[in-house]
């Protein structure tokens, strides 16, 4: 991805907690998005952060630090169905709302 | 309500042929985007439509690629004289100001150029 870095792969155990980190280029920043993508399916919106801090939504939470160009997605009480790719994307400000995506983190949840 | 729909779901074509991919956005969404996802790559922005404004075509990889959006709703992405490197999944998304322009994606069209 264009100036977005996230780990390529992660493995975690069912029932555990996993944190997926994302760093991005701060210039032109206008929001940070996380999407979940199961193999062969469309990306599904998970969370959106535009201000610093933690946004919690059920088992999923997302954190943003604008000054550090850093975000993470926290998944609690992992389930097998959480095995998927997690895509970090930053929105470009200005006239366009296009998203710049990282290459995604492939999470494998093991029993 | 209905989500973003795309057709066809799969398209196999021969090198040099033209293809058209269709996207129906969520009803009422003013913004529409095209991305493509190649194997092992992140989503790559192609083009953005917002209402009646001039589209942002900055992501189109070559002049073989074009897109239009008729009546502020349905969009068609056209690839002329397809090449093997055009093989990818082409994803469409739509968004609206009322949802802070969060983009919702369609299921994609898997294009294979032989």
XYZ file of C-alpha atoms in Angstrom:
225
model
C 0.000 0.000 0.000
C 0.968 3.606 -0.441
C 2.711 4.599 2.788
C 0.574 2.323 4.908
C 2.287 -0.457 6.782
C 0.688 -3.369 8.577
C 1.923 -6.897 9.282
C 1.369 -9.375 6.501
C 0.189 -12.258 8.643
C -0.764 -12.986 12.248
C -1.890 -16.061 14.107
C -3.974 -16.138 17.279
C -5.931 -18.616 19.366
C -9.693 -18.855 19.644
C -10.926 -16.890 22.671
C -7.798 -14.746 22.872
C -7.181 -11.060 22.085
C -5.208 -9.858 19.077
C -3.968 -6.395 18.142
C -3.276 -5.504 14.520
C -1.122 -2.418 14.078
C -1.094 0.049 11.228
C 1.197 3.001 10.558
C 0.521 5.558 7.874
C 1.795 8.721 6.298
C 0.227 11.642 8.156
C 0.112 14.228 5.344
C -3.361 14.832 3.967
C -4.932 12.635 6.608
C -8.706 12.731 6.887
C -9.702 9.585 8.737
C -8.591 5.999 9.310
C -10.734 3.014 8.389
C -10.573 -0.683 9.135
C -12.242 -3.253 6.921
C -12.572 -7.021 7.219
C -12.291 -9.122 4.080
C -12.971 -12.847 3.959
C -11.418 -14.728 1.075
C -13.315 -14.128 -2.141
C -15.647 -11.576 -0.587
C -15.981 -7.798 -0.527
C -14.394 -5.721 2.245
C -16.815 -5.084 5.094
C -16.625 -1.853 7.102
C -15.524 -2.334 10.724
C -14.533 1.032 12.161
C -13.658 4.642 11.479
C -11.447 6.981 13.528
C -10.865 10.631 12.790
C -10.018 11.849 16.303
C -7.422 10.471 18.702
C -8.510 7.743 21.060
C -10.319 4.462 21.224
C -13.569 3.586 19.475
C -15.259 0.464 20.830
C -17.831 -1.568 18.957
C -18.629 -4.902 20.562
C -15.685 -7.282 20.286
C -13.843 -4.847 17.999
C -12.055 -1.657 19.037
C -9.925 0.718 17.027
C -7.401 3.244 18.279
C -5.894 6.273 16.578
C -2.954 8.558 17.312
C -2.805 11.247 14.625
C 0.493 12.722 15.805
C 2.190 9.334 15.563
C 0.466 8.203 12.376
C -0.567 5.040 14.173
C -3.701 2.972 14.557
C -4.547 -0.462 15.828
C -7.496 -2.801 15.606
C -8.188 -4.872 18.704
C -10.221 -8.043 18.429
C -11.412 -9.662 21.664
C -12.828 -13.116 22.362
C -11.599 -14.353 19.017
C -13.815 -16.703 17.061
C -12.914 -18.961 14.176
C -15.023 -16.797 11.866
C -12.669 -13.880 12.577
C -10.101 -15.547 10.322
C -9.867 -13.026 7.487
C -7.773 -10.200 6.107
C -7.954 -6.902 7.965
C -7.397 -3.844 5.821
C -6.182 -0.528 7.171
C -6.993 2.478 4.986
C -6.476 6.214 5.334
C -8.756 8.721 3.701
C -7.298 11.539 1.692
C -8.665 14.956 2.504
C -9.683 17.609 0.025
C -12.066 17.265 -2.888
C -11.796 13.508 -3.035
C -12.655 10.996 -0.343
C -10.590 8.204 -1.826
C -9.049 5.604 0.440
C -5.433 4.496 0.362
C -5.234 0.888 1.506
C -2.497 -1.156 3.050
C -1.931 -4.659 1.730
C -3.877 -6.133 4.639
C -3.092 -8.426 7.547
C -4.145 -12.039 7.140
C -5.315 -13.291 10.533
C -5.557 -17.003 11.182
C -7.515 -18.006 14.281
C -6.595 -21.453 15.530
C -8.569 -23.695 17.900
C -31.791 -1.782 2.253
C -29.956 -3.220 -0.746
C -26.204 -2.932 -0.832
C -23.863 -2.196 -3.707
C -24.292 -4.654 -6.551
C -21.903 -5.436 -9.397
C -22.143 -7.417 -12.576
C -20.915 -9.711 -13.871
C -19.446 -11.523 -10.865
C -16.894 -13.197 -13.095
C -15.610 -12.280 -16.530
C -13.139 -14.223 -18.636
C -11.938 -12.524 -21.778
C -9.217 -12.806 -24.343
C -6.324 -10.417 -24.556
C -7.196 -7.462 -26.772
C -10.947 -7.578 -26.172
C -12.917 -4.768 -24.529
C -14.881 -5.374 -21.307
C -17.537 -3.440 -19.422
C -18.113 -3.808 -15.700
C -21.235 -2.469 -14.040
C -21.887 -1.067 -10.573
C -25.195 -0.201 -8.926
C -24.518 1.873 -5.797
C -26.626 2.021 -2.665
C -29.724 4.065 -3.428
C -29.250 7.713 -2.528
C -25.467 7.542 -2.228
C -23.908 10.481 -4.007
C -20.331 9.222 -4.190
C -19.105 6.203 -6.144
C -15.611 4.706 -6.336
C -13.838 2.045 -8.348
C -10.894 0.088 -6.963
C -9.049 -2.972 -8.149
C -7.403 -5.679 -6.114
C -4.695 -7.771 -7.691
C -3.521 -11.025 -6.130
C -1.479 -10.268 -3.020
C -1.914 -6.520 -3.419
C -3.879 -3.921 -1.533
C -6.885 -2.227 -3.024
C -5.828 0.321 -5.617
C -7.959 3.412 -6.198
C -9.050 3.942 -9.797
C -11.708 6.656 -10.056
C -14.165 8.639 -7.925
C -17.495 10.252 -8.814
C -19.230 12.779 -6.562
C -22.576 14.129 -7.655
C -22.280 16.329 -10.726
C -18.647 17.245 -10.090
C -15.876 16.264 -12.479
C -14.645 12.773 -11.560
C -11.242 12.192 -9.975
C -9.539 9.961 -12.568
C -6.112 10.136 -10.979
C -5.940 6.397 -10.293
C -6.683 5.103 -13.789
C -3.539 3.189 -14.847
C -3.742 3.947 -18.565
C -5.955 5.521 -21.220
C -7.390 2.059 -21.898
C -9.426 2.516 -18.721
C -12.472 4.776 -18.581
C -15.601 5.050 -16.492
C -18.853 6.888 -16.601
C -21.730 7.388 -14.244
C -25.110 7.974 -15.778
C -27.868 9.880 -14.002
C -25.859 10.036 -10.805
C -26.456 6.347 -10.134
C -25.192 3.372 -12.153
C -21.554 3.357 -13.227
C -19.727 1.439 -15.931
C -15.979 0.804 -15.953
C -14.660 0.049 -19.441
C -11.309 -1.522 -20.181
C -10.295 -1.447 -23.826
C -7.825 -3.822 -25.472
C -7.434 -5.834 -22.258
C -4.018 -7.079 -21.224
C -3.123 -9.957 -18.932
C -1.979 -7.540 -16.233
C -5.543 -6.217 -16.077
C -6.586 -9.484 -14.412
C -7.831 -8.549 -10.945
C -10.952 -8.145 -8.856
C -12.647 -4.831 -9.615
C -14.521 -3.457 -6.623
C -17.067 -0.684 -6.547
C -18.007 1.261 -3.432
C -20.474 4.016 -2.647
C -20.807 6.493 0.179
C -22.832 9.421 1.377
C -22.276 12.526 3.449
C -24.909 11.408 5.958
C -22.695 8.465 6.875
C -19.548 10.557 6.921
C -18.621 9.171 3.517
C -17.909 5.694 4.870
C -17.458 3.524 1.795
C -19.517 0.359 1.380
C -18.244 -2.159 -1.124
C -19.933 -4.388 -3.635
C -18.983 -8.057 -4.152
C -16.644 -7.244 -7.026
C -16.102 -8.528 -10.545
C -13.288 -11.020 -11.012
C -11.705 -10.308 -14.397
C -9.445 -12.881 -15.999
C -7.649 -11.975 -19.207
C -6.296 -14.991 -21.059
